[in-house]
CSV table of C-alpha atoms in Angstrom, one decimal:
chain,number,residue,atom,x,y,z
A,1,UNK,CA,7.7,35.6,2.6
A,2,UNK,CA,4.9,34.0,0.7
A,3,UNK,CA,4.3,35.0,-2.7
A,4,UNK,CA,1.2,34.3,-4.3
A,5,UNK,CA,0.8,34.7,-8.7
A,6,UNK,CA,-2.4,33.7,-10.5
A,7,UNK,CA,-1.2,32.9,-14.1
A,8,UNK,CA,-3.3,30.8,-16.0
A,9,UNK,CA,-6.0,29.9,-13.2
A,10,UNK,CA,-3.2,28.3,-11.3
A,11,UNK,CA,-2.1,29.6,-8.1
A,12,UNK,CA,1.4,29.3,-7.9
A,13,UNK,CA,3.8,30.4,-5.0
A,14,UNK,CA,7.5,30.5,-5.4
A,15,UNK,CA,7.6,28.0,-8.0
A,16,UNK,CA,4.4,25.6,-6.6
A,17,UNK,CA,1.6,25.1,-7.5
A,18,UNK,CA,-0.8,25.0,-4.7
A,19,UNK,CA,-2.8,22.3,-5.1
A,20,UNK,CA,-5.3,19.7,-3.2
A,21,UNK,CA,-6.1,16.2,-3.7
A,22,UNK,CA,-9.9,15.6,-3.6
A,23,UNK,CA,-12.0,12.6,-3.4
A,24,UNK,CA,-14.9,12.4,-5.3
A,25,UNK,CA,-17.3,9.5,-4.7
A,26,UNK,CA,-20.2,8.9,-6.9
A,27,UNK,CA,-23.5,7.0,-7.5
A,28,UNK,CA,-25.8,6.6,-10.0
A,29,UNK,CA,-28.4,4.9,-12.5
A,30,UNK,CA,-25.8,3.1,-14.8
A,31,UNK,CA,-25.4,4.9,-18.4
A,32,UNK,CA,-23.2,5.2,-21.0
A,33,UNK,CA,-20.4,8.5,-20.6
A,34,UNK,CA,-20.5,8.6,-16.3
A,35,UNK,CA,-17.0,8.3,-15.9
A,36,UNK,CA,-16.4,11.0,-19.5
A,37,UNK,CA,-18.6,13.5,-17.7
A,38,UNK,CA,-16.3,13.2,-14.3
A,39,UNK,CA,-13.2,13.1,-16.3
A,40,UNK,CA,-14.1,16.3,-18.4
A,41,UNK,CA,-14.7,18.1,-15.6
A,42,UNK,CA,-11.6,17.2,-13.4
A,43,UNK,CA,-10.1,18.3,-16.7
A,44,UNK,CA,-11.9,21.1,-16.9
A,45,UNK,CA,-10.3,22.4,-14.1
A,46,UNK,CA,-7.3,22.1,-14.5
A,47,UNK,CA,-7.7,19.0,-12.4
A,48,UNK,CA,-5.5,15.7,-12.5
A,49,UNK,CA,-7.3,12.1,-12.3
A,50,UNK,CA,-4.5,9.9,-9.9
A,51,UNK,CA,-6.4,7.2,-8.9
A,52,UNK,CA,-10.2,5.1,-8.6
A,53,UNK,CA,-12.2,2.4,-8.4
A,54,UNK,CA,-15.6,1.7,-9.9
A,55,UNK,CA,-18.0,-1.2,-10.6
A,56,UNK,CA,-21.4,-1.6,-11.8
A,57,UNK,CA,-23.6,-3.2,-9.0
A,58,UNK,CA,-27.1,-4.0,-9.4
A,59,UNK,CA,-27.6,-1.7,-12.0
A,60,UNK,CA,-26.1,1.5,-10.6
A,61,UNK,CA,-22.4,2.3,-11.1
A,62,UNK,CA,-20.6,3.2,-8.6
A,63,UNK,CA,-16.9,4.6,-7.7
A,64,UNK,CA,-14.6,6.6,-5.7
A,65,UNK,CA,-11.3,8.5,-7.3
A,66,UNK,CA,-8.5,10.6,-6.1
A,67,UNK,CA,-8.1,13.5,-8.0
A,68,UNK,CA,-5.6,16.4,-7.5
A,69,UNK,CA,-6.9,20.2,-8.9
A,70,UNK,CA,-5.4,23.9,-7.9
A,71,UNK,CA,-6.9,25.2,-5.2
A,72,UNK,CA,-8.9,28.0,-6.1
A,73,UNK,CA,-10.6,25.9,-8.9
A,74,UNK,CA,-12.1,23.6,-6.3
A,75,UNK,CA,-15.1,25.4,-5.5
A,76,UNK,CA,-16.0,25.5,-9.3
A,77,UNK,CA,-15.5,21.9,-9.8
A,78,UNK,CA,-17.3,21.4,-6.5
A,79,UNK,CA,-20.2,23.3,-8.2
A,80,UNK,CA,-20.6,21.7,-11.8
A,81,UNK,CA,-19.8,18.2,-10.5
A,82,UNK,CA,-22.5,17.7,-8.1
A,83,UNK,CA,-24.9,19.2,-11.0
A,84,UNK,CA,-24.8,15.9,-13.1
A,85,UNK,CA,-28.0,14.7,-14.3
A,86,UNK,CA,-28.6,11.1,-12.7
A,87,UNK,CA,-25.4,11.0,-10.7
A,88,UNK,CA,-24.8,11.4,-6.9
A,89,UNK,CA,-21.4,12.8,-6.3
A,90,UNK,CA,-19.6,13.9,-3.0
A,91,UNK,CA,-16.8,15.4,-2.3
A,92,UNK,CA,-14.0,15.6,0.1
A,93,UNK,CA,-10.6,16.8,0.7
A,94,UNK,CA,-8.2,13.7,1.1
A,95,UNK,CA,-5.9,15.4,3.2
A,96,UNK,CA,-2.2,13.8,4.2
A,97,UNK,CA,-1.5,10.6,3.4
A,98,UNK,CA,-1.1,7.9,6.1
A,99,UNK,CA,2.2,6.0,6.3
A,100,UNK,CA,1.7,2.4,7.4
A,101,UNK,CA,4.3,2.1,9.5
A,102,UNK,CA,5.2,-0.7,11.5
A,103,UNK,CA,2.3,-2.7,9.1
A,104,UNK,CA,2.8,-6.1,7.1
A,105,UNK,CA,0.6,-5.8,4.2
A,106,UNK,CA,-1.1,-9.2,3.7
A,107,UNK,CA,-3.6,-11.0,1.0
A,108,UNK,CA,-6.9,-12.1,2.7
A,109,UNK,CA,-8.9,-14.9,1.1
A,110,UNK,CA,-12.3,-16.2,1.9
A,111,UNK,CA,-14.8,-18.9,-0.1
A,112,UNK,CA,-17.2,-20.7,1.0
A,113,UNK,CA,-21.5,-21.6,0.4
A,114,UNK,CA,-23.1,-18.5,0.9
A,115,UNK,CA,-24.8,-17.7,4.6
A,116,UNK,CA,-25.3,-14.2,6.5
A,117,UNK,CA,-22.5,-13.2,8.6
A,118,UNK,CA,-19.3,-14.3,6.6
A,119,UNK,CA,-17.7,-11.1,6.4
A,120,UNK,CA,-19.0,-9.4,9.7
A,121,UNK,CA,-17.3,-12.3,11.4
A,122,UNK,CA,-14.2,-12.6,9.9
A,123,UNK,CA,-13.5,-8.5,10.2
A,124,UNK,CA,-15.0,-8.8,13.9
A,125,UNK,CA,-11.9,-11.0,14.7
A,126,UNK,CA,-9.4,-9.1,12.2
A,127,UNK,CA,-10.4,-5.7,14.3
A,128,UNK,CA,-9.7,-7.3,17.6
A,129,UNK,CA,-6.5,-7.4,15.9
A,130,UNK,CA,-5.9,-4.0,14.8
A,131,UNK,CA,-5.8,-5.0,11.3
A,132,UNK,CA,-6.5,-2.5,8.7
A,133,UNK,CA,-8.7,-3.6,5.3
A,134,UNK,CA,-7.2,-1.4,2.4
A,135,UNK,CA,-8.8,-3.1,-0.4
A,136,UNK,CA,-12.0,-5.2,-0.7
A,137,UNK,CA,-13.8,-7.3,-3.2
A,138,UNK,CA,-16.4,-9.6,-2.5
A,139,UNK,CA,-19.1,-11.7,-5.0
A,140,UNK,CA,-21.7,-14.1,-4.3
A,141,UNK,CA,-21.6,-17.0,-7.5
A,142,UNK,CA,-22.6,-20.3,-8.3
A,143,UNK,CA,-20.7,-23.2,-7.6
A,144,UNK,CA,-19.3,-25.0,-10.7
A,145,UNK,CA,-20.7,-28.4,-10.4
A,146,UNK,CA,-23.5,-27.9,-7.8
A,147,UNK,CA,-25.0,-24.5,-8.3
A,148,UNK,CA,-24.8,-23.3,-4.8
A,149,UNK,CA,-24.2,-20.1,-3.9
A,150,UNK,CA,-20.6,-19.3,-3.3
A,151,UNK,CA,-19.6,-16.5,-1.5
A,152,UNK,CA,-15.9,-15.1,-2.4
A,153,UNK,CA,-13.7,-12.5,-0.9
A,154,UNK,CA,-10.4,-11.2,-1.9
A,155,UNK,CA,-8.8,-8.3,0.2
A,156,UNK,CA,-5.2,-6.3,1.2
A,157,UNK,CA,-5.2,-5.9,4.7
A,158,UNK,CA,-2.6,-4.0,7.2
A,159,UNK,CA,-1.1,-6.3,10.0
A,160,UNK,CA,0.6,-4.7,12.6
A,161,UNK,CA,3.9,-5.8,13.3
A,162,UNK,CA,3.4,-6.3,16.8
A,163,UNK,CA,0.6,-9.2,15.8
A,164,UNK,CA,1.5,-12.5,16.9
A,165,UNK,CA,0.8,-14.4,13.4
A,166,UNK,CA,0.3,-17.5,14.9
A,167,UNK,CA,-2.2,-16.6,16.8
A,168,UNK,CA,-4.0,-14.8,14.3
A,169,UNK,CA,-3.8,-17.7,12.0
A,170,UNK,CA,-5.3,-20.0,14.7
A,171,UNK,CA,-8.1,-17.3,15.7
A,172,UNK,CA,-9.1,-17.2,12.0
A,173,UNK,CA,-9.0,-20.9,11.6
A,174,UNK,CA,-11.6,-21.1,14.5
A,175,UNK,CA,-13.6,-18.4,12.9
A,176,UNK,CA,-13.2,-20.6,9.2
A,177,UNK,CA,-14.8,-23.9,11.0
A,178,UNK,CA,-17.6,-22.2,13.1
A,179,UNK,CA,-18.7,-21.0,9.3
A,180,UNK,CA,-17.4,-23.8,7.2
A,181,UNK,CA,-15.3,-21.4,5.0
A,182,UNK,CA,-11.5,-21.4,4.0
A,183,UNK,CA,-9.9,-18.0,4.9
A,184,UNK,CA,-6.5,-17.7,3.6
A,185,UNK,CA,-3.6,-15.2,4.6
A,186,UNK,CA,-0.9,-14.6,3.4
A,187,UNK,CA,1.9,-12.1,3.2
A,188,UNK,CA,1.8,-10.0,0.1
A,189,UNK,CA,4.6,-10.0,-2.5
C-alpha cells in the first residue's frame, strides 16, 4: 500500500521523500547575482543544487545544472524560475540515469591553427564509432610566439568496448593530417 503524508511541503511516502531531479538550463545578458537568483530559488523550494556547469561566452552567461526538489514543489519552481528578469531558463525532468556499460571512458585532445571544420570532423569519425562525448571544452587563442589562432579542445568521451583501438587511433590520425591538427586519446585515469 502506498502511503502518501505532506509534512512540511515534502511529500513523503513510507519513509521517502519523493522527489525528482530537474535540469535547468539557462541563458542570459551576463550580470552580477545570476547564479544567487537560481540558487535561491532551488532553495526556495526545498530544492537541492547536485551538479552544473556555466561559462561566460561573448557576453552572456550561460549554464546547465542538475538539481533535485520534492515533487509537488516543481511546478512552483517551474513558475518563479522562468520569471527572471534578463534570463532564459528551461527546464526538464532528467529522468534515470544511464549506466555506461561496456564503455572505456577516454581523454580527447585536439590543437591546432584555427580553420572551419575541426570539430565537425573529428566527431563525424568518433560517431562512426559509437563514441559518446560526455564533456566538452573548446577555445580559439593565440599562439604564443606567432599570434595565430589556435584552436583547442579538451573532452571525456565514451568508447565502447567492442572498439578496435587501433583502428580508431589510425582513423583519427588520418583525420589529424587531412587538418594538420594533433588529436590525442587517451584512456582516462
Amino acid at each position: 500500500m502506498f502511503i502518501q503524508l505532506i509534512r512540511s511541503g515534502l511529500a513523503i511516502s513510507a519513509g521517502c521523500i519523493l522527489a525528482t531531479n530537474l535540469l535547468l538550463t539557462y541563458v542570459g545578458e551576463d550580470r552580477p547575482g545570476i547564479v544567487q537568483e537560481l540558487s535561491a530559488l532551488v532553495s526556495a523550494h526545498g530544492g537541492n543544487w547536485l551538479e552544473s556547469k556555466m561559462s561566460r561566452m561573448g557576453g552572456r552567461f550561460a549554464g546547465i545544472a542538475l538539481v533535485e526538489i520534492s515533487t509537488p514543489h516543481v511546478e512552483g519552481l517551474r513558475s518563479e524560475i522562468t520569471q527572471i528578469p534578463g534570463l532564459s531558463v528551461y527546464l526538464e525532468e532528467s529522468g534515470v540515469p544511464q549506466t555506461d556499460q561496456d564503455t572505456l571512458t577516454y581523454e580527447l585532445n585536439i590543437v591546432g591553427l584555427d580553420r572551419t571544420g575541426i570539430l565537425q570532423e573529428v566527431t563525424t569519425e568518433m560517431s562512426r564509432q559509437s563514441i559518446n562525448v560526455i564533456d566538452l571544452e573548446t577555445s580559439v587563442r593565440a599562439a604564443p610566439m606567432s599570434g595565430d589562432k589556435m584552436f583547442f579542445a579538451d573532452a571525456q568521451v565514451l568508447v565502447p568496448s567492442d572498439v578496435d583501438l587501433a583502428d580508431l587511433h589510425g582513423r583519427l590520425d588520418l583525420v589529424a593530417n587531412e587538418l594538420g591538427i594533433d588529436i590525442l586519446l587517451e584512456l582516462s585515469e
